């Protein structure tokens, strides 16, 4: 079998090798570094790319990426796996919510990035060109942020290219989380990958700064299920999980700066006209009565008392 090197930046893993290290590049005239796991299997097979920490405080996803990276060995592997556990490095150290502190942008709104853009756009461009584009399958691990409770779900994009769309939904089903959300997700990792022809999903588990074992394991089990399904690991193809595809993902946002008093729990079934919560000012005056415009199941709910104008409050899937 011809040997094929697995390369990210200056890090190279030859066939049958595992290499870990820090890859450095320049972003907005500042040095930037990413920790990378390269696992190049002894046998041929697809390339799976896994990223975590695009949102820096979604800890169950980062913990899962670290654990898979630390444990996976080339001996058991057919194909290659590239793992970048914390893409938003500055945000991780600062425990930043939603954004990259280098420019205040949400990394998951700027993909596929720009070579001459802001810091986040340059990071997105580098990760897209050097990491994601190597993928036959791409999984971006997420969860609720520090201020978000959520029930697990998997998002994928409908590109209109039947082959990619079929492969993305198969990847989503294989991962094994029962709720699947077909999303626009423009500027996000998985949509940029899918538009580049790569089957891609974004998986959500954990939230509110918590990374319970079951939340981490949901991500890890999903990755293992995918690797079995596509022949990258020995063992039986996983049994299918019954799943529901939600065609719409409705986000509700705050019109005001104030204090957020949700009136529902995450996972609640909500209906048109239902009061979902109130935004009040310091003196108790109601600034916004958040009323449900449709019906569905609440997939994430912001749990922060502090709320700013334009902040997400919750989203429900239909
Ligand atoms: Zn996220």
GROMACS .gro file of N, CA, C and O in nm, residues 75-172:
model
  392
   75UNK      N    1  -0.289   0.189   1.527
   75UNK     CA    2  -0.296   0.043   1.508
   75UNK      C    3  -0.438  -0.004   1.476
   75UNK      O    4  -0.458  -0.095   1.397
   76UNK      N    5  -0.537   0.058   1.538
   76UNK     CA    6  -0.676   0.011   1.521
   76UNK      C    7  -0.747   0.084   1.408
   76UNK      O    8  -0.865   0.060   1.383
   77UNK      N    9  -0.677   0.174   1.339
   77UNK     CA   10  -0.744   0.270   1.252
   77UNK      C   11  -0.724   0.240   1.103
   77UNK      O   12  -0.611   0.219   1.059
   78UNK      N   13  -0.833   0.242   1.026
   78UNK     CA   14  -0.827   0.240   0.880
   78UNK      C   15  -0.863   0.381   0.833
   78UNK      O   16  -0.977   0.423   0.848
   79UNK      N   17  -0.767   0.451   0.779
   79UNK     CA   18  -0.789   0.590   0.740
   79UNK      C   19  -0.720   0.684   0.839
   79UNK      O   20  -0.631   0.641   0.913
   80UNK      N   21  -0.763   0.809   0.839
   80UNK     CA   22  -0.693   0.910   0.919
   80UNK      C   23  -0.793   0.992   0.999
   80UNK      O   24  -0.905   1.013   0.955
   81UNK      N   25  -0.745   1.041   1.113
   81UNK     CA   26  -0.827   1.131   1.195
   81UNK      C   27  -0.744   1.254   1.230
   81UNK      O   28  -0.628   1.241   1.274
   82UNK      N   29  -0.801   1.371   1.207
   82UNK     CA   30  -0.739   1.498   1.248
   82UNK      C   31  -0.831   1.559   1.353
   82UNK      O   32  -0.951   1.573   1.329
   83UNK      N   33  -0.773   1.594   1.468
   83UNK     CA   34  -0.854   1.654   1.576
   83UNK      C   35  -0.790   1.786   1.619
   83UNK      O   36  -0.671   1.790   1.653
   84UNK      N   37  -0.870   1.892   1.617
   84UNK     CA   38  -0.829   2.022   1.674
   84UNK      C   39  -0.927   2.048   1.789
   84UNK      O   40  -1.042   2.087   1.765
   85UNK      N   41  -0.885   2.023   1.914
   85UNK     CA   42  -0.982   2.026   2.024
   85UNK      C   43  -1.029   2.165   2.065
   85UNK      O   44  -1.140   2.179   2.115
   86UNK      N   45  -0.942   2.266   2.046
   86UNK     CA   46  -0.980   2.403   2.087
   86UNK      C   47  -0.940   2.500   1.975
   86UNK      O   48  -0.825   2.544   1.969
   87UNK      N   49  -1.034   2.530   1.888
   87UNK     CA   50  -1.003   2.623   1.778
   87UNK      C   51  -0.992   2.767   1.831
   87UNK      O   52  -0.903   2.841   1.795
   88UNK      N   53  -1.084   2.804   1.919
   88UNK     CA   54  -1.088   2.940   1.976
   88UNK      C   55  -0.997   2.945   2.099
   88UNK      O   56  -1.043   2.943   2.213
   89UNK      N   57  -0.867   2.949   2.075
   89UNK     CA   58  -0.766   2.936   2.182
   89UNK      C   59  -0.773   3.052   2.281
   89UNK      O   60  -0.768   3.031   2.402
   90UNK      N   61  -0.781   3.173   2.231
   90UNK     CA   62  -0.783   3.290   2.322
   90UNK      C   63  -0.911   3.288   2.405
   90UNK      O   64  -0.911   3.317   2.523
   91UNK      N   65  -1.020   3.253   2.340
   91UNK     CA   66  -1.148   3.247   2.409
   91UNK      C   67  -1.148   3.142   2.519
   91UNK      O   68  -1.206   3.162   2.626
   92UNK      N   69  -1.081   3.030   2.495
   92UNK     CA   70  -1.079   2.922   2.593
   92UNK      C   71  -1.013   2.969   2.722
   92UNK      O   72  -1.065   2.947   2.832
   93UNK      N   73  -0.899   3.036   2.710
   93UNK     CA   74  -0.826   3.081   2.830
   93UNK      C   75  -0.903   3.190   2.904
   93UNK      O   76  -0.897   3.201   3.025
   94UNK      N   77  -0.978   3.272   2.829
   94UNK     CA   78  -1.055   3.381   2.891
   94UNK      C   79  -1.196   3.338   2.930
   94UNK      O   80  -1.273   3.418   2.981
   95UNK      N   81  -1.231   3.211   2.903
   95UNK     CA   82  -1.366   3.158   2.929
   95UNK      C   83  -1.471   3.246   2.863
   95UNK      O   84  -1.569   3.289   2.923
   96UNK      N   85  -1.446   3.274   2.737
   96UNK     CA   86  -1.528   3.367   2.662
   96UNK      C   87  -1.657   3.301   2.610
   96UNK      O   88  -1.655   3.187   2.565
   97UNK      N   89  -1.766   3.373   2.619
   97UNK     CA   90  -1.895   3.325   2.570
   97UNK      C   91  -1.915   3.370   2.425
   97UNK      O   92  -1.895   3.489   2.396
   98UNK      N   93  -1.954   3.281   2.338
   98UNK     CA   94  -1.989   3.305   2.198
   98UNK      C   95  -1.872   3.348   2.109
   98UNK      O   96  -1.860   3.304   1.996
   99UNK      N   97  -1.786   3.441   2.158
   99UNK     CA   98  -1.698   3.513   2.064
   99UNK      C   99  -1.550   3.476   2.079
   99UNK      O  100  -1.507   3.416   2.176
  100UNK      N  101  -1.474   3.520   1.978
  100UNK     CA  102  -1.329   3.521   1.984
  100UNK      C  103  -1.287   3.659   2.033
  100UNK      O  104  -1.314   3.759   1.965
  101UNK      N  105  -1.222   3.667   2.150
  101UNK     CA  106  -1.189   3.799   2.205
  101UNK      C  107  -1.096   3.882   2.116
  101UNK      O  108  -1.084   4.003   2.137
  102UNK      N  109  -1.031   3.819   2.018
  102UNK     CA  110  -0.938   3.894   1.933
  102UNK      C  111  -1.009   4.002   1.852
  102UNK      O  112  -0.952   4.104   1.820
  103UNK      N  113  -1.135   3.976   1.815
  103UNK     CA  114  -1.208   4.077   1.735
  103UNK      C  115  -1.357   4.085   1.771
  103UNK      O  116  -1.432   4.158   1.707
  104UNK      N  117  -1.397   4.010   1.873
  104UNK     CA  118  -1.537   4.016   1.917
  104UNK      C  119  -1.633   3.943   1.825
  104UNK      O  120  -1.755   3.956   1.842
  105UNK      N  121  -1.582   3.865   1.729
  105UNK     CA  122  -1.671   3.795   1.636
  105UNK      C  123  -1.694   3.650   1.680
  105UNK      O  124  -1.609   3.589   1.744
  106UNK      N  125  -1.811   3.599   1.641
  106UNK     CA  126  -1.846   3.459   1.663
  106UNK      C  127  -1.782   3.378   1.550
  106UNK      O  128  -1.820   3.394   1.434
  107UNK      N  129  -1.687   3.292   1.586
  107UNK     CA  130  -1.617   3.212   1.483
  107UNK      C  131  -1.713   3.131   1.398
  107UNK      O  132  -1.685   3.103   1.282
  108UNK      N  133  -1.824   3.092   1.457
  108UNK     CA  134  -1.918   3.007   1.383
  108UNK      C  135  -2.015   3.088   1.297
  108UNK      O  136  -2.119   3.038   1.254
  109UNK      N  137  -1.979   3.214   1.270
  109UNK     CA  138  -2.055   3.296   1.174
  109UNK      C  139  -1.965   3.346   1.062
  109UNK      O  140  -2.012   3.423   0.977
  110UNK      N  141  -1.837   3.309   1.062
  110UNK     CA  142  -1.744   3.369   0.965
  110UNK      C  143  -1.679   3.266   0.873
  110UNK      O  144  -1.592   3.302   0.794
  111UNK      N  145  -1.722   3.140   0.881
  111UNK     CA  146  -1.668   3.039   0.790
  111UNK      C  147  -1.727   3.058   0.650
  111UNK      O  148  -1.840   3.101   0.637
  112UNK      N  149  -1.653   3.033   0.541
  112UNK     CA  150  -1.520   2.971   0.537
  112UNK      C  151  -1.404   3.067   0.563
  112UNK      O  152  -1.289   3.029   0.547
  113UNK      N  153  -1.433   3.189   0.607
  113UNK     CA  154  -1.326   3.281   0.643
  113UNK      C  155  -1.269   3.358   0.526
  113UNK      O  156  -1.313   3.343   0.412
  114UNK      N  157  -1.171   3.443   0.559
  114UNK     CA  158  -1.105   3.527   0.458
  114UNK      C  159  -0.958   3.536   0.493
  114UNK      O  160  -0.923   3.566   0.609
  115UNK      N  161  -0.872   3.517   0.393
  115UNK     CA  162  -0.727   3.521   0.417
  115UNK      C  163  -0.683   3.659   0.463
  115UNK      O  164  -0.587   3.673   0.540
  116UNK      N  165  -0.753   3.765   0.418
  116UNK     CA  166  -0.711   3.901   0.454
  116UNK      C  167  -0.816   3.969   0.543
  116UNK      O  168  -0.827   4.091   0.546
  117UNK      N  169  -0.894   3.888   0.616
  117UNK     CA  170  -1.002   3.944   0.698
  117UNK      C  171  -0.956   3.976   0.840
  117UNK      O  172  -0.837   3.994   0.867
  118UNK      N  173  -1.053   3.983   0.931
  118UNK     CA  174  -1.022   4.007   1.073
  118UNK      C  175  -0.962   3.879   1.132
  118UNK      O  176  -0.955   3.775   1.064
  119UNK      N  177  -0.925   3.884   1.259
  119UNK     CA  178  -0.861   3.769   1.323
  119UNK      C  179  -0.947   3.643   1.309
  119UNK      O  180  -0.898   3.537   1.267
  120UNK      N  181  -1.076   3.655   1.342
  120UNK     CA  182  -1.162   3.535   1.334
  120UNK      C  183  -1.175   3.484   1.192
  120UNK      O  184  -1.174   3.364   1.167
  121UNK      N  185  -1.188   3.576   1.097
  121UNK     CA  186  -1.199   3.536   0.956
  121UNK      C  187  -1.072   3.467   0.908
  121UNK      O  188  -1.077   3.370   0.831
  122UNK      N  189  -0.957   3.513   0.957
  122UNK     CA  190  -0.831   3.449   0.918
  122UNK      C  191  -0.816   3.312   0.983
  122UNK      O  192  -0.766   3.218   0.920
  123UNK      N  193  -0.860   3.298   1.108
  123UNK     CA  194  -0.855   3.166   1.174
  123UNK      C  195  -0.946   3.069   1.100
  123UNK      O  196  -0.908   2.955   1.069
  124UNK      N  197  -1.069   3.115   1.069
  124UNK     CA  198  -1.164   3.030   0.995
  124UNK      C  199  -1.104   2.987   0.861
  124UNK      O  200  -1.112   2.869   0.824
  125UNK      N  201  -1.045   3.081   0.791
  125UNK     CA  202  -0.985   3.050   0.661
  125UNK      C  203  -0.873   2.946   0.676
  125UNK      O  204  -0.865   2.850   0.599
  126UNK      N  205  -0.789   2.964   0.779
  126UNK     CA  206  -0.676   2.871   0.798
  126UNK      C  207  -0.729   2.730   0.830
  126UNK      O  208  -0.684   2.631   0.773
  127UNK      N  209  -0.826   2.725   0.919
  127UNK     CA  210  -0.881   2.594   0.959
  127UNK      C  211  -0.953   2.528   0.840
  127UNK      O  212  -0.942   2.408   0.817
  128UNK      N  213  -1.024   2.609   0.764
  128UNK     CA  214  -1.095   2.556   0.646
  128UNK      C  215  -0.995   2.498   0.545
  128UNK      O  216  -1.011   2.384   0.500
  129UNK      N  217  -0.894   2.576   0.511
  129UNK     CA  218  -0.800   2.536   0.405
  129UNK      C  219  -0.708   2.422   0.449
  129UNK      O  220  -0.677   2.333   0.370
  130UNK      N  221  -0.663   2.427   0.574
  130UNK     CA  222  -0.559   2.334   0.619
  130UNK      C  223  -0.611   2.211   0.691
  130UNK      O  224  -0.539   2.112   0.704
  131UNK      N  225  -0.733   2.220   0.742
  131UNK     CA  226  -0.785   2.109   0.822
  131UNK      C  227  -0.913   2.052   0.758
  131UNK      O  228  -0.915   1.939   0.712
  132UNK      N  229  -1.018   2.134   0.754
  132UNK     CA  230  -1.151   2.082   0.714
  132UNK      C  231  -1.149   2.029   0.571
  132UNK      O  232  -1.211   1.925   0.542
  133UNK      N  233  -1.077   2.095   0.482
  133UNK     CA  234  -1.078   2.051   0.341
  133UNK      C  235  -1.015   1.914   0.320
  133UNK      O  236  -1.031   1.855   0.213
  134UNK      N  237  -0.945   1.863   0.420
  134UNK     CA  238  -0.890   1.728   0.407
  134UNK      C  239  -0.995   1.621   0.437
  134UNK      O  240  -0.970   1.502   0.416
  135UNK      N  241  -1.110   1.661   0.486
  135UNK     CA  242  -1.207   1.565   0.539
  135UNK      C  243  -1.287   1.495   0.431
  135UNK      O  244  -1.330   1.556   0.333
  136UNK      N  245  -1.311   1.366   0.450
  136UNK     CA  246  -1.419   1.296   0.381
  136UNK      C  247  -1.547   1.307   0.464
  136UNK      O  248  -1.657   1.301   0.410
  137UNK      N  249  -1.528   1.320   0.596
  137UNK     CA  250  -1.639   1.343   0.688
  137UNK      C  251  -1.592   1.445   0.792
  137UNK      O  252  -1.479   1.435   0.840
  138UNK      N  253  -1.681   1.539   0.826
  138UNK     CA  254  -1.642   1.644   0.921
  138UNK      C  255  -1.745   1.655   1.033
  138UNK      O  256  -1.865   1.664   1.008
  139UNK      N  257  -1.695   1.652   1.157
  139UNK     CA  258  -1.781   1.667   1.275
  139UNK      C  259  -1.729   1.785   1.357
  139UNK      O  260  -1.613   1.784   1.400
  140UNK      N  261  -1.814   1.885   1.379
  140UNK     CA  262  -1.778   1.998   1.465
  140UNK      C  263  -1.856   1.983   1.596
  140UNK      O  264  -1.980   1.986   1.597
  141UNK      N  265  -1.783   1.966   1.706
  141UNK     CA  266  -1.846   1.939   1.836
  141UNK      C  267  -1.880   2.069   1.908
  141UNK      O  268  -1.794   2.156   1.923
  142UNK      N  269  -2.004   2.079   1.953
  142UNK     CA  270  -2.051   2.197   2.028
  142UNK      C  271  -2.134   2.152   2.148
  142UNK      O  272  -2.150   2.032   2.174
  143UNK      N  273  -2.192   2.251   2.216
  143UNK     CA  274  -2.285   2.227   2.325
  143UNK      C  275  -2.345   2.361   2.358
  143UNK      O  276  -2.319   2.460   2.290
  144UNK      N  277  -2.423   2.367   2.465
  144UNK     CA  278  -2.469   2.497   2.510
  144UNK      C  279  -2.349   2.575   2.563
  144UNK      O  280  -2.256   2.518   2.618
  145UNK      N  281  -2.350   2.705   2.543
  145UNK     CA  282  -2.242   2.788   2.594
  145UNK      C  283  -2.258   2.806   2.747
  145UNK      O  284  -2.351   2.750   2.806
  146UNK      N  285  -2.170   2.884   2.810
  146UNK     CA  286  -2.175   2.903   2.956
  146UNK      C  287  -2.312   2.947   3.005
  146UNK      O  288  -2.349   2.921   3.118
  147UNK      N  289  -2.385   3.017   2.918
  147UNK     CA  290  -2.515   3.073   2.959
  147UNK      C  291  -2.631   3.003   2.889
  147UNK      O  292  -2.740   3.057   2.880
  148UNK      N  293  -2.608   2.881   2.841
  148UNK     CA  294  -2.714   2.811   2.767
  148UNK      C  295  -2.735   2.669   2.818
  148UNK      O  296  -2.639   2.593   2.831
  149UNK      N  297  -2.863   2.636   2.844
  149UNK     CA  298  -2.901   2.497   2.868
  149UNK      C  299  -2.951   2.441   2.737
  149UNK      O  300  -3.016   2.512   2.660
  150UNK      N  301  -2.921   2.316   2.709
  150UNK     CA  302  -2.979   2.258   2.586
  150UNK      C  303  -3.005   2.110   2.600
  150UNK      O  304  -2.952   2.044   2.689
  151UNK      N  305  -3.090   2.060   2.512
  151UNK     CA  306  -3.104   1.915   2.498
  151UNK      C  307  -3.022   1.879   2.374
  151UNK      O  308  -3.012   1.960   2.281
  152UNK      N  309  -2.959   1.762   2.373
  152UNK     CA  310  -2.869   1.730   2.263
  152UNK      C  311  -2.940   1.728   2.127
  152UNK      O  312  -3.055   1.685   2.116
  153UNK      N  313  -2.871   1.775   2.027
  153UNK     CA  314  -2.920   1.767   1.889
  153UNK      C  315  -2.803   1.778   1.792
  153UNK      O  316  -2.693   1.816   1.832
  154UNK      N  317  -2.828   1.742   1.669
  154UNK     CA  318  -2.727   1.747   1.563
  154UNK      C  319  -2.781   1.833   1.449
  154UNK      O  320  -2.896   1.816   1.409
  155UNK      N  321  -2.698   1.924   1.400
  155UNK     CA  322  -2.740   2.014   1.292
  155UNK      C  323  -2.667   1.976   1.163
  155UNK      O  324  -2.549   1.938   1.166
  156UNK      N  325  -2.738   1.987   1.052
  156UNK     CA  326  -2.674   1.969   0.921
  156UNK      C  327  -2.739   2.064   0.823
  156UNK      O  328  -2.847   2.118   0.848
  157UNK      N  329  -2.674   2.083   0.710
  157UNK     CA  330  -2.719   2.181   0.610
  157UNK      C  331  -2.779   2.110   0.491
  157UNK      O  332  -2.733   2.004   0.450
  158UNK      N  333  -2.882   2.172   0.436
  158UNK     CA  334  -2.933   2.127   0.306
  158UNK      C  335  -2.870   2.217   0.200
  158UNK      O  336  -2.900   2.337   0.193
  159UNK      N  337  -2.779   2.160   0.120
  159UNK     CA  338  -2.708   2.241   0.020
  159UNK      C  339  -2.783   2.245  -0.112
  159UNK      O  340  -2.758   2.332  -0.195
  160UNK      N  341  -2.868   2.145  -0.135
  160UNK     CA  342  -2.930   2.130  -0.267
  160UNK      C  343  -2.851   2.037  -0.358
  160UNK      O  344  -2.898   2.000  -0.465
  161UNK      N  345  -2.732   1.998  -0.315
  161UNK     CA  346  -2.656   1.896  -0.390
  161UNK      C  347  -2.692   1.762  -0.329
  161UNK      O  348  -2.652   1.731  -0.215
  162UNK      N  349  -2.770   1.679  -0.403
  162UNK     CA  350  -2.827   1.559  -0.340
  162UNK      C  351  -2.724   1.465  -0.277
  162UNK      O  352  -2.748   1.412  -0.169
  163UNK      N  353  -2.610   1.449  -0.343
  163UNK     CA  354  -2.511   1.354  -0.289
  163UNK      C  355  -2.457   1.398  -0.154
  163UNK      O  356  -2.447   1.317  -0.061
  164UNK      N  357  -2.422   1.527  -0.143
  164UNK     CA  358  -2.368   1.578  -0.016
  164UNK      C  359  -2.476   1.574   0.091
  164UNK      O  360  -2.451   1.535   0.206
  165UNK      N  361  -2.598   1.613   0.052
  165UNK     CA  362  -2.707   1.618   0.151
  165UNK      C  363  -2.740   1.479   0.204
  165UNK      O  364  -2.763   1.461   0.324
  166UNK      N  365  -2.742   1.381   0.114
  166UNK     CA  366  -2.767   1.243   0.157
  166UNK      C  367  -2.659   1.197   0.254
  166UNK      O  368  -2.685   1.137   0.357
  167UNK      N  369  -2.533   1.230   0.220
  167UNK     CA  370  -2.421   1.186   0.304
  167UNK      C  371  -2.422   1.258   0.439
  167UNK      O  372  -2.390   1.198   0.542
  168UNK      N  373  -2.460   1.387   0.440
  168UNK     CA  374  -2.464   1.460   0.568
  168UNK      C  375  -2.573   1.405   0.660
  168UNK      O  376  -2.551   1.389   0.780
  169UNK      N  377  -2.689   1.376   0.604
  169UNK     CA  378  -2.796   1.324   0.691
  169UNK      C  379  -2.764   1.182   0.737
  169UNK      O  380  -2.793   1.146   0.851
  170UNK      N  381  -2.695   1.106   0.653
  170UNK     CA  382  -2.651   0.973   0.698
  170UNK      C  383  -2.549   0.986   0.812
  170UNK      O  384  -2.555   0.913   0.911
  171UNK      N  385  -2.459   1.082   0.799
  171UNK     CA  386  -2.361   1.108   0.905
  171UNK      C  387  -2.432   1.150   1.033
  171UNK      O  388  -2.399   1.102   1.143
  172UNK      N  389  -2.531   1.238   1.020
  172UNK     CA  390  -2.607   1.285   1.136
  172UNK      C  391  -2.680   1.168   1.203
  172UNK      O  392  -2.677   1.154   1.326
   0.00000   0.00000   0.00000
